[in-house]
Amino acid sequence: QVQLVESGGGLVQPGGSVRLSCAASGSSLATYAIGWFRQAPGKEREAVSCIGVDNGNVYYAHSLKGRITITRDNAKNVVYLQMNSLEPEDTGIYSCARSSRVGSCMLIPEYAYHNWGRGTQVTVSS
């Protein structure tokens, strides 16, 4: 079974940046919508961003809009999540998953995502 693998997390100071990567081996991500989710301590998982097969089809959570950018590199089979101006409230485990649904990725429900990765921890603290 294909599993996605996240990387790029770590300890970051407030105002800092990270670039998270979502990769898959043995399966192309190019024909799937990819979603990024995060789970903060003591909170439910929430959608952060998604990108459809069409790279112009993207979504950003309101709390992060203007601070994050999602892109895909089909040649490398990786989806990136660039996060800037990080705040302590951005701390959490960031996971990616893929969906075969088409159309606007912001309309894809969480249950329609599969092949979840284990996540990468992002900690924003001074």
PDB file of N, CA and C in Angstrom, residues 61-107:
ATOM      1  N   ALA A  61      -6.195  27.508   4.492  1.00  0.00           N
ATOM      2  CA  ALA A  61      -7.014  27.810   5.654  1.00  0.00           C
ATOM      3  C   ALA A  61      -6.919  29.294   5.983  1.00  0.00           C
ATOM      4  N   HIS A  62      -8.008  29.848   6.425  1.00  0.00           N
ATOM      5  CA  HIS A  62      -8.073  31.288   6.663  1.00  0.00           C
ATOM      6  C   HIS A  62      -6.990  31.757   7.633  1.00  0.00           C
ATOM      7  N   SER A  63      -6.747  30.969   8.655  1.00  0.00           N
ATOM      8  CA  SER A  63      -5.780  31.382   9.688  1.00  0.00           C
ATOM      9  C   SER A  63      -4.344  31.396   9.170  1.00  0.00           C
ATOM     10  N   LEU A  64      -4.117  30.766   8.032  1.00  0.00           N
ATOM     11  CA  LEU A  64      -2.770  30.667   7.501  1.00  0.00           C
ATOM     12  C   LEU A  64      -2.599  31.398   6.175  1.00  0.00           C
ATOM     13  N   LYS A  65      -3.701  31.865   5.627  1.00  0.00           N
ATOM     14  CA  LYS A  65      -3.657  32.501   4.309  1.00  0.00           C
ATOM     15  C   LYS A  65      -2.706  33.691   4.325  1.00  0.00           C
ATOM     16  N   GLY A  66      -1.869  33.763   3.296  1.00  0.00           N
ATOM     17  CA  GLY A  66      -0.886  34.829   3.212  1.00  0.00           C
ATOM     18  C   GLY A  66       0.456  34.441   3.801  1.00  0.00           C
ATOM     19  N   ARG A  67       0.445  33.334   4.553  1.00  0.00           N
ATOM     20  CA  ARG A  67       1.699  32.886   5.179  1.00  0.00           C
ATOM     21  C   ARG A  67       2.178  31.551   4.636  1.00  0.00           C
ATOM     22  N   ILE A  68       1.341  30.875   3.868  1.00  0.00           N
ATOM     23  CA  ILE A  68       1.735  29.563   3.359  1.00  0.00           C
ATOM     24  C   ILE A  68       1.515  29.484   1.852  1.00  0.00           C
ATOM     25  N   THR A  69       2.295  28.617   1.213  1.00  0.00           N
ATOM     26  CA  THR A  69       2.166  28.372  -0.221  1.00  0.00           C
ATOM     27  C   THR A  69       2.335  26.882  -0.475  1.00  0.00           C
ATOM     28  N   ILE A  70       1.416  26.314  -1.215  1.00  0.00           N
ATOM     29  CA  ILE A  70       1.516  24.899  -1.570  1.00  0.00           C
ATOM     30  C   ILE A  70       1.869  24.786  -3.042  1.00  0.00           C
ATOM     31  N   THR A  71       2.817  23.921  -3.341  1.00  0.00           N
ATOM     32  CA  THR A  71       3.228  23.698  -4.725  1.00  0.00           C
ATOM     33  C   THR A  71       3.519  22.209  -4.914  1.00  0.00           C
ATOM     34  N   ARG A  72       3.541  21.793  -6.157  1.00  0.00           N
ATOM     35  CA  ARG A  72       3.913  20.414  -6.441  1.00  0.00           C
ATOM     36  C   ARG A  72       5.002  20.392  -7.494  1.00  0.00           C
ATOM     37  N   ASP A  73       5.921  19.456  -7.363  1.00  0.00           N
ATOM     38  CA  ASP A  73       6.966  19.223  -8.351  1.00  0.00           C
ATOM     39  C   ASP A  73       6.754  17.799  -8.853  1.00  0.00           C
ATOM     40  N   ASN A  74       6.103  17.688  -9.977  1.00  0.00           N
ATOM     41  CA  ASN A  74       5.767  16.354 -10.495  1.00  0.00           C
ATOM     42  C   ASN A  74       7.013  15.575 -10.911  1.00  0.00           C
ATOM     43  N   ALA A  75       8.029  16.272 -11.341  1.00  0.00           N
ATOM     44  CA  ALA A  75       9.261  15.584 -11.743  1.00  0.00           C
ATOM     45  C   ALA A  75       9.902  14.881 -10.544  1.00  0.00           C
ATOM     46  N   LYS A  76       9.783  15.501  -9.365  1.00  0.00           N
ATOM     47  CA  LYS A  76      10.347  14.918  -8.154  1.00  0.00           C
ATOM     48  C   LYS A  76       9.314  14.120  -7.359  1.00  0.00           C
ATOM     49  N   ASN A  77       8.063  14.208  -7.814  1.00  0.00           N
ATOM     50  CA  ASN A  77       6.975  13.494  -7.132  1.00  0.00           C
ATOM     51  C   ASN A  77       6.830  13.948  -5.683  1.00  0.00           C
ATOM     52  N   VAL A  78       6.859  15.250  -5.500  1.00  0.00           N
ATOM     53  CA  VAL A  78       6.796  15.840  -4.168  1.00  0.00           C
ATOM     54  C   VAL A  78       5.826  17.022  -4.170  1.00  0.00           C
ATOM     55  N   VAL A  79       5.136  17.187  -3.062  1.00  0.00           N
ATOM     56  CA  VAL A  79       4.307  18.372  -2.835  1.00  0.00           C
ATOM     57  C   VAL A  79       4.907  19.109  -1.641  1.00  0.00           C
ATOM     58  N   TYR A  80       5.076  20.403  -1.796  1.00  0.00           N
ATOM     59  CA  TYR A  80       5.689  21.217  -0.754  1.00  0.00           C
ATOM     60  C   TYR A  80       4.663  22.122  -0.090  1.00  0.00           C
ATOM     61  N   LEU A  81       4.930  22.409   1.170  1.00  0.00           N
ATOM     62  CA  LEU A  81       4.151  23.408   1.890  1.00  0.00           C
ATOM     63  C   LEU A  81       5.149  24.371   2.525  1.00  0.00           C
ATOM     64  N   GLN A  82       5.251  25.550   1.936  1.00  0.00           N
ATOM     65  CA  GLN A  82       6.132  26.587   2.455  1.00  0.00           C
ATOM     66  C   GLN A  82       5.363  27.392   3.493  1.00  0.00           C
ATOM     67  N   MET A  83       5.911  27.490   4.680  1.00  0.00           N
ATOM     68  CA  MET A  83       5.238  28.200   5.767  1.00  0.00           C
ATOM     69  C   MET A  83       6.150  29.297   6.281  1.00  0.00           C
ATOM     70  N   ASN A  84       5.650  30.521   6.281  1.00  0.00           N
ATOM     71  CA  ASN A  84       6.418  31.682   6.706  1.00  0.00           C
ATOM     72  C   ASN A  84       5.734  32.374   7.886  1.00  0.00           C
ATOM     73  N   SER A  85       6.482  33.264   8.526  1.00  0.00           N
ATOM     74  CA  SER A  85       5.948  34.053   9.651  1.00  0.00           C
ATOM     75  C   SER A  85       5.237  33.153  10.653  1.00  0.00           C
ATOM     76  N   LEU A  86       5.907  32.097  11.026  1.00  0.00           N
ATOM     77  CA  LEU A  86       5.283  31.110  11.900  1.00  0.00           C
ATOM     78  C   LEU A  86       5.016  31.676  13.289  1.00  0.00           C
ATOM     79  N   GLU A  87       3.915  31.209  13.863  1.00  0.00           N
ATOM     80  CA  GLU A  87       3.483  31.641  15.187  1.00  0.00           C
ATOM     81  C   GLU A  87       3.405  30.422  16.099  1.00  0.00           C
ATOM     82  N   PRO A  88       3.505  30.613  17.406  1.00  0.00           N
ATOM     83  CA  PRO A  88       3.395  29.464  18.314  1.00  0.00           C
ATOM     84  C   PRO A  88       2.126  28.648  18.080  1.00  0.00           C
ATOM     85  N   GLU A  89       1.062  29.312  17.640  1.00  0.00           N
ATOM     86  CA  GLU A  89      -0.197  28.609  17.385  1.00  0.00           C
ATOM     87  C   GLU A  89      -0.115  27.672  16.181  1.00  0.00           C
ATOM     88  N   ASP A  90       0.948  27.760  15.413  1.00  0.00           N
ATOM     89  CA  ASP A  90       1.129  26.867  14.274  1.00  0.00           C
ATOM     90  C   ASP A  90       1.774  25.546  14.685  1.00  0.00           C
ATOM     91  N   THR A  91       2.128  25.412  15.925  1.00  0.00           N
ATOM     92  CA  THR A  91       2.722  24.176  16.414  1.00  0.00           C
ATOM     93  C   THR A  91       1.760  23.011  16.246  1.00  0.00           C
ATOM     94  N   GLY A  92       2.290  21.885  15.775  1.00  0.00           N
ATOM     95  CA  GLY A  92       1.464  20.706  15.615  1.00  0.00           C
ATOM     96  C   GLY A  92       2.140  19.676  14.721  1.00  0.00           C
ATOM     97  N   ILE A  93       1.432  18.581  14.532  1.00  0.00           N
ATOM     98  CA  ILE A  93       1.906  17.542  13.618  1.00  0.00           C
ATOM     99  C   ILE A  93       1.239  17.771  12.270  1.00  0.00           C
ATOM    100  N   TYR A  94       2.050  17.918  11.258  1.00  0.00           N
ATOM    101  CA  TYR A  94       1.561  18.193   9.907  1.00  0.00           C
ATOM    102  C   TYR A  94       1.624  16.904   9.085  1.00  0.00           C
ATOM    103  N   SER A  95       0.489  16.565   8.514  1.00  0.00           N
ATOM    104  CA  SER A  95       0.381  15.331   7.741  1.00  0.00           C
ATOM    105  C   SER A  95      -0.158  15.631   6.349  1.00  0.00           C
ATOM    106  N   CYS A  96       0.205  14.764   5.413  1.00  0.00           N
ATOM    107  CA  CYS A  96      -0.362  14.906   4.079  1.00  0.00           C
ATOM    108  C   CYS A  96      -1.086  13.614   3.701  1.00  0.00           C
ATOM    109  N   ALA A  97      -1.980  13.753   2.751  1.00  0.00           N
ATOM    110  CA  ALA A  97      -2.753  12.624   2.262  1.00  0.00           C
ATOM    111  C   ALA A  97      -3.192  12.940   0.841  1.00  0.00           C
ATOM    112  N   ARG A  98      -3.645  11.934   0.133  1.00  0.00           N
ATOM    113  CA  ARG A  98      -4.037  12.159  -1.251  1.00  0.00           C
ATOM    114  C   ARG A  98      -5.472  11.720  -1.482  1.00  0.00           C
ATOM    115  N   SER A  99      -6.064  12.333  -2.489  1.00  0.00           N
ATOM    116  CA  SER A  99      -7.442  12.013  -2.843  1.00  0.00           C
ATOM    117  C   SER A  99      -7.550  11.917  -4.357  1.00  0.00           C
ATOM    118  N   SER A 100      -8.333  10.970  -4.804  1.00  0.00           N
ATOM    119  CA  SER A 100      -8.546  10.809  -6.246  1.00  0.00           C
ATOM    120  C   SER A 100      -9.716  11.660  -6.746  1.00  0.00           C
ATOM    121  N   ARG A 101     -10.343  12.402  -5.860  1.00  0.00           N
ATOM    122  CA  ARG A 101     -11.474  13.226  -6.277  1.00  0.00           C
ATOM    123  C   ARG A 101     -10.980  14.375  -7.141  1.00  0.00           C
ATOM    124  N   VAL A 102     -11.820  14.760  -8.089  1.00  0.00           N
ATOM    125  CA  VAL A 102     -11.487  15.856  -8.988  1.00  0.00           C
ATOM    126  C   VAL A 102     -12.300  17.080  -8.601  1.00  0.00           C
ATOM    127  N   GLY A 103     -12.018  18.183  -9.271  1.00  0.00           N
ATOM    128  CA  GLY A 103     -12.722  19.408  -8.949  1.00  0.00           C
ATOM    129  C   GLY A 103     -11.961  20.215  -7.925  1.00  0.00           C
ATOM    130  N   SER A 104     -12.620  21.195  -7.377  1.00  0.00           N
ATOM    131  CA  SER A 104     -11.991  22.074  -6.403  1.00  0.00           C
ATOM    132  C   SER A 104     -11.574  21.288  -5.167  1.00  0.00           C
ATOM    133  N   CYS A 105     -10.283  21.360  -4.842  1.00  0.00           N
ATOM    134  CA  CYS A 105      -9.804  20.528  -3.728  1.00  0.00           C
ATOM    135  C   CYS A 105     -10.364  20.996  -2.384  1.00  0.00           C
ATOM    136  N   MET A 106     -10.770  22.261  -2.298  1.00  0.00           N
ATOM    137  CA  MET A 106     -11.306  22.746  -1.035  1.00  0.00           C
ATOM    138  C   MET A 106     -12.640  22.082  -0.699  1.00  0.00           C
ATOM    139  N   LEU A 107     -13.254  21.454  -1.671  1.00  0.00           N
ATOM    140  CA  LEU A 107     -14.528  20.775  -1.448  1.00  0.00           C
ATOM    141  C   LEU A 107     -14.360  19.302  -1.096  1.00  0.00           C
TER     142      LEU A 107
END
